[in-house]
Short mmCIF file of C-alpha atoms in Angstrom, two decimals:
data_model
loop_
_atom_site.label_atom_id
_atom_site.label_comp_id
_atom_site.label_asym_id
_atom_site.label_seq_id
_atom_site.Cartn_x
_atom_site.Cartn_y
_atom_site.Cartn_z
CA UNK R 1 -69.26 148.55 20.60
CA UNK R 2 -72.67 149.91 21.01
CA UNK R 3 -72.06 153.74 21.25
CA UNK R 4 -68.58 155.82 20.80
CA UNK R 5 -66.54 155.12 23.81
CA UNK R 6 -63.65 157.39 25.33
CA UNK R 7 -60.94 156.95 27.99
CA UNK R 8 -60.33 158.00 30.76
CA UNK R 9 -63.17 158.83 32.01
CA UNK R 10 -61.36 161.31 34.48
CA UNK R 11 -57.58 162.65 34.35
CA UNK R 12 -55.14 164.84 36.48
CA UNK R 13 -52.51 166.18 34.58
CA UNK R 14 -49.65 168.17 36.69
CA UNK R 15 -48.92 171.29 34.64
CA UNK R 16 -46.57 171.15 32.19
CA UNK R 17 -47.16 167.13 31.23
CA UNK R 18 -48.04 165.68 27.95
CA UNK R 19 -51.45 163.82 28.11
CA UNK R 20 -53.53 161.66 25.79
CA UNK R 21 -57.16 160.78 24.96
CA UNK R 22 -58.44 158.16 23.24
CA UNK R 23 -61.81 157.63 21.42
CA UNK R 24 -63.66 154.26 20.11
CA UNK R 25 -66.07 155.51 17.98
CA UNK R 26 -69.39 153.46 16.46
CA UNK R 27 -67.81 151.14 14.27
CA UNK R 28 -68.12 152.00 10.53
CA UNK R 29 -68.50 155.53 11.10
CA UNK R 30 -66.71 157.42 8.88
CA UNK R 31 -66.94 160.60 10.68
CA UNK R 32 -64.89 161.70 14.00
CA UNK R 33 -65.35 164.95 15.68
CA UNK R 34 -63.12 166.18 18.83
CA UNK R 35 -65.09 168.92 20.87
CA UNK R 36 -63.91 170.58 24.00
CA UNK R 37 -66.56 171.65 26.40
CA UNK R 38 -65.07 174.49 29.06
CA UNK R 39 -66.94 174.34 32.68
CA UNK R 40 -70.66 176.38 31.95
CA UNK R 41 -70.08 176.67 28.56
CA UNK R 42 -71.97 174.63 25.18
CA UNK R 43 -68.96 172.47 23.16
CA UNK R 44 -66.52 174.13 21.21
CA UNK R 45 -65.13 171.88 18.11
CA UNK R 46 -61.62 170.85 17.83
CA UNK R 47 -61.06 168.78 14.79
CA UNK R 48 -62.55 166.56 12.51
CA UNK R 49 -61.61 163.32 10.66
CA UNK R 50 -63.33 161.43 7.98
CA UNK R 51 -61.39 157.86 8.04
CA UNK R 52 -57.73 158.74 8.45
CA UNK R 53 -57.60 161.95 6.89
CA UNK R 54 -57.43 165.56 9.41
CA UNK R 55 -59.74 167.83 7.27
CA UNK R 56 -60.42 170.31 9.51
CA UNK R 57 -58.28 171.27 12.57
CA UNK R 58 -59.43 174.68 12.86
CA UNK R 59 -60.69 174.85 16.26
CA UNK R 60 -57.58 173.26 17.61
CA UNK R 61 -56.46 176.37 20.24
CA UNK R 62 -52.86 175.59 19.75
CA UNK R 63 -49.48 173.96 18.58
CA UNK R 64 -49.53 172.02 21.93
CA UNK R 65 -52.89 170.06 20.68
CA UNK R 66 -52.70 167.15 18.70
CA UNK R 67 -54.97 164.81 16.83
CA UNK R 68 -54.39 161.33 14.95
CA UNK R 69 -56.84 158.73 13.63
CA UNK R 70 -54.41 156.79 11.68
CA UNK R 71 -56.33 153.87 11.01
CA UNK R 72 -59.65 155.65 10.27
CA UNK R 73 -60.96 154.29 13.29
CA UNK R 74 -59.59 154.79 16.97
CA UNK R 75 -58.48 158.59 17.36
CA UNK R 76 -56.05 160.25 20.34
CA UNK R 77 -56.16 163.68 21.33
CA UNK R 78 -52.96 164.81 22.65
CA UNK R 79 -52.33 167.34 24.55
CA UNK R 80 -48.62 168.65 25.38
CA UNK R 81 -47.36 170.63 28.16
CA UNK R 82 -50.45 170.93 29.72
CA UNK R 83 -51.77 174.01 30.91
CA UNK R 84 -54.92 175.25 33.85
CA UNK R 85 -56.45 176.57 30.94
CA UNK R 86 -56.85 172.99 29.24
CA UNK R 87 -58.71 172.04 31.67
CA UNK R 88 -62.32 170.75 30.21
CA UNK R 89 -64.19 167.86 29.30
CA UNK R 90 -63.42 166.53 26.03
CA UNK R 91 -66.01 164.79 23.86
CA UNK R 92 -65.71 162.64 21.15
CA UNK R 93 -68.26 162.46 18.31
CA UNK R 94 -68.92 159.91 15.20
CA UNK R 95 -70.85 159.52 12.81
CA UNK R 96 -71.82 157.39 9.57
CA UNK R 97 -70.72 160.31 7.51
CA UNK R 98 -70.75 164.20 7.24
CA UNK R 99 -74.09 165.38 7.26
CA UNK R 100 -75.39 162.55 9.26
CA UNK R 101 -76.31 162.23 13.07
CA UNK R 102 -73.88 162.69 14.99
CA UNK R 103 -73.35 160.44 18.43
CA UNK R 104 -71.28 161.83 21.54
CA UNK R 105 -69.26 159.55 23.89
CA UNK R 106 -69.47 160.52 27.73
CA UNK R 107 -66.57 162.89 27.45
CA UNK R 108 -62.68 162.73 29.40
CA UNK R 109 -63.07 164.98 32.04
CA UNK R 110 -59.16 166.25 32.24
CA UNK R 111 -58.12 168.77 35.24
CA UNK R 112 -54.90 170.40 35.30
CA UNK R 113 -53.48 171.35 38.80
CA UNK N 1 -70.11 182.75 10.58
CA UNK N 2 -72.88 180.59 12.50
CA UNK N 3 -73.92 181.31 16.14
CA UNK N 4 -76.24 180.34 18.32
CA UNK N 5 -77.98 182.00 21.09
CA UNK N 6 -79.70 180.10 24.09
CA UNK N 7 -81.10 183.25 26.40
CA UNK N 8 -81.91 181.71 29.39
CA UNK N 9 -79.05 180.18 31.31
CA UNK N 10 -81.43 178.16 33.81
CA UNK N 11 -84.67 177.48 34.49
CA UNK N 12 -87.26 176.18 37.02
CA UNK N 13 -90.17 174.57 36.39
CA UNK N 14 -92.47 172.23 38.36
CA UNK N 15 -93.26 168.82 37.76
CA UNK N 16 -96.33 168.57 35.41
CA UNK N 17 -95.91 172.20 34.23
CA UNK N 18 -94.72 172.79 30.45
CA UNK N 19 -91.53 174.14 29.38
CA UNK N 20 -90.34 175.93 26.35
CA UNK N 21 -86.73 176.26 26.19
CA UNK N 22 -85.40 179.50 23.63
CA UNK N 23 -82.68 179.05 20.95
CA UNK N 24 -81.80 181.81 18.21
CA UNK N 25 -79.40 180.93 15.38
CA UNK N 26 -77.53 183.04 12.92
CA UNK N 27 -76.67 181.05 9.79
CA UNK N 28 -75.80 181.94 6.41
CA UNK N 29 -77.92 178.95 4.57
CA UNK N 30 -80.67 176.80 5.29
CA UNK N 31 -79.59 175.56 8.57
CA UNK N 32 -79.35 172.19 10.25
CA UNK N 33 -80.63 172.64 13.53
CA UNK N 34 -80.14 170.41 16.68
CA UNK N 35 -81.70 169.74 20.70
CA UNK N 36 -79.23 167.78 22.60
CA UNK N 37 -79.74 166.82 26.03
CA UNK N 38 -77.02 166.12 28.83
CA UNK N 39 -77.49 164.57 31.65
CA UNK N 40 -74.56 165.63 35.03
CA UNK N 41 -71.36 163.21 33.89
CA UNK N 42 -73.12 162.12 30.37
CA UNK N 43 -72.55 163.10 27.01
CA UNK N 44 -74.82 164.36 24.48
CA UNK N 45 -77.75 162.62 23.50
CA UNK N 46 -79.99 164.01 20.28
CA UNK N 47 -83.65 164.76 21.27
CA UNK N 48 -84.05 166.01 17.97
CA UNK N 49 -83.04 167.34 14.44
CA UNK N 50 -84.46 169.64 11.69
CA UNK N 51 -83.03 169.42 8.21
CA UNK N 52 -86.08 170.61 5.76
CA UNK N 53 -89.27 170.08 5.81
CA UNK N 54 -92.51 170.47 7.98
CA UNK N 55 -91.06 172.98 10.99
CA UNK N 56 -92.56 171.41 13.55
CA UNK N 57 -89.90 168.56 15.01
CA UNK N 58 -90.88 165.35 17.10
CA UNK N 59 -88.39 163.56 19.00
CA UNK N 60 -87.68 162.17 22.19
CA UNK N 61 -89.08 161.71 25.53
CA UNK N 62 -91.89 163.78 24.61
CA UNK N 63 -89.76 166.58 23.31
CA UNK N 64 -91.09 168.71 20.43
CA UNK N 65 -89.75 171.51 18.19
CA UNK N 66 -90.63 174.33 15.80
CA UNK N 67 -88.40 176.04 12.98
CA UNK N 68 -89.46 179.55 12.65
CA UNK N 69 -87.49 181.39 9.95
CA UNK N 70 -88.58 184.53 10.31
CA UNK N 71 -87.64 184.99 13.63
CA UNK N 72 -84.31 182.28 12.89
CA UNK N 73 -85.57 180.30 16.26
CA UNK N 74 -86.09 177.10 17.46
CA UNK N 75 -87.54 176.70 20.44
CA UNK N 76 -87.59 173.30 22.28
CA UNK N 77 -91.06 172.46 24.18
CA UNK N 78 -92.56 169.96 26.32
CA UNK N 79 -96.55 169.83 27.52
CA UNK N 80 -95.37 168.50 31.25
CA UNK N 81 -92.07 168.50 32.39
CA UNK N 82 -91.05 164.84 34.68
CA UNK N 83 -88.41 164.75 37.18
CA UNK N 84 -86.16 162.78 35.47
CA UNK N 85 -86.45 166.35 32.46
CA UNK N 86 -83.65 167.88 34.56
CA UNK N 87 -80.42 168.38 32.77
CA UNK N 88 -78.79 170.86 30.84
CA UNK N 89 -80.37 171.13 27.09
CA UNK N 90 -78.16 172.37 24.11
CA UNK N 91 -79.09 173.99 20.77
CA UNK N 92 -77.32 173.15 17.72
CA UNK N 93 -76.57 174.83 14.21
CA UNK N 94 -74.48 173.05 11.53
CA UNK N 95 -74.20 171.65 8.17
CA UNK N 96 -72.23 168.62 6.94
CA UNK N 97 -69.71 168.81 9.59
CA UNK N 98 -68.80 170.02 12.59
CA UNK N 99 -72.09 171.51 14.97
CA UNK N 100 -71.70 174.99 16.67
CA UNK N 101 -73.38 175.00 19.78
CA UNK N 102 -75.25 177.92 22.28
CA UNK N 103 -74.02 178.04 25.76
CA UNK N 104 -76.83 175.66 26.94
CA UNK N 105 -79.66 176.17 29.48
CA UNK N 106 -79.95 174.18 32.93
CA UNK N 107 -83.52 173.06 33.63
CA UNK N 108 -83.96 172.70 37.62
CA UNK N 109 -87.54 170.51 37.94
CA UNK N 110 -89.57 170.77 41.24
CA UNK N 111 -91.50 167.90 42.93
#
């Protein structure tokens, strides 16, 4: 497609079930970031992927969040036993390849009553 | 590790009036420094980038900005502000990978 493209647009998870994100992202890029960005707040990163391989999962807040790319192209976010404190927008990023520009879908706006 | 600072959580400014939105960065190395722009229920969209070279930045919509080492800013500007300038704007450090953004300032535009 013509930009990076993420679904669902909008979710409401009950607390306590599993939930997962998906991301399209510009095809042939290389590069996949996972950012979460809290109400009032500037995106925080999650993870990043260049082609199937997790490099960098460092920002990922705990053992309940989960990333995969497995074909070096579409990527989940999962998110297990959801918690209020989950609750965000998550934004995919990709791009060509590390130290290129990077280019943000519209974001999964999740919500966690 | 890298930070950055955007000082001023929201702003007004008039239609037709100019605008220069703050940013402060602390980075270890020559940084990589980013403007995004969202728009309410949009994702990020790059006004502009500075990697190396001359420290004053063009981009989009009008959007201009200057690398000032010595005071580790970068200031976004604009001569006049439109209507359609109101969003929230996000500054940017990072290197090869992943970007560490400020908190992000909310520009409010009056007719």
């Amino acid at each position: 497609g013509a930009g990076v493209s993420q679904s669902p647009r909008y979710k409401v998870a009950k607390r306590g079930q599993d939930v997962a994100l998906r991301c399209d992202p510009i095809s042939g890029h290389v590069s996949l970031f996972w950012y979460q960005q809290a109400l009032g707040q500037g995106p925080e990163f999650l993870t990043y992927f260049q082609n199937e391989a997790q490099l960098d999962k460092s920002g990922l807040p705990s053992d309940r969040f989960f990333a995969e790319r497995p074909e070096g192209s579409v990527s989940t976010l999962k998110i297990q036993r959801t918690q209020q404190e989950d609750s965000a927008v998550y934004l995919c990023a990709s791009s060509l390849r590390t130290g290129f520009e990077a280019f943000f879908g519209q974001g999964t706006r999740l919500t966690v009553v | 590790a890298q930070s950055v600072t955007q000082p001023d959580i929201h702003i007004t400014v008039s239609e037709g009036a100019s605008l220069e939105l703050r940013c402060n960065y602390s980075y270890g190395a020559t940084p990589y420094l980013f403007w995004y722009v969202q728009s309410p229920g949009q994702g990020l969209q790059l006004l502009l980038k500075y990697f190396s070279g001359d420290t004053l930045v063009q981009g989009i919509k009008g959007f201009e900005a200057e690398f000032k080492r010595s005071q580790s800013s970068f200031n976004l500007r604009k001569p006049s502000v439109h209507w359609s300038d109101a969003a929230e704007y996000f500054c940017a450090v990072g290197e090869s990978r992943e970007l560490t953004f400020g908190k992000g300032t909310l520009l409010t535009v009056n007719p």
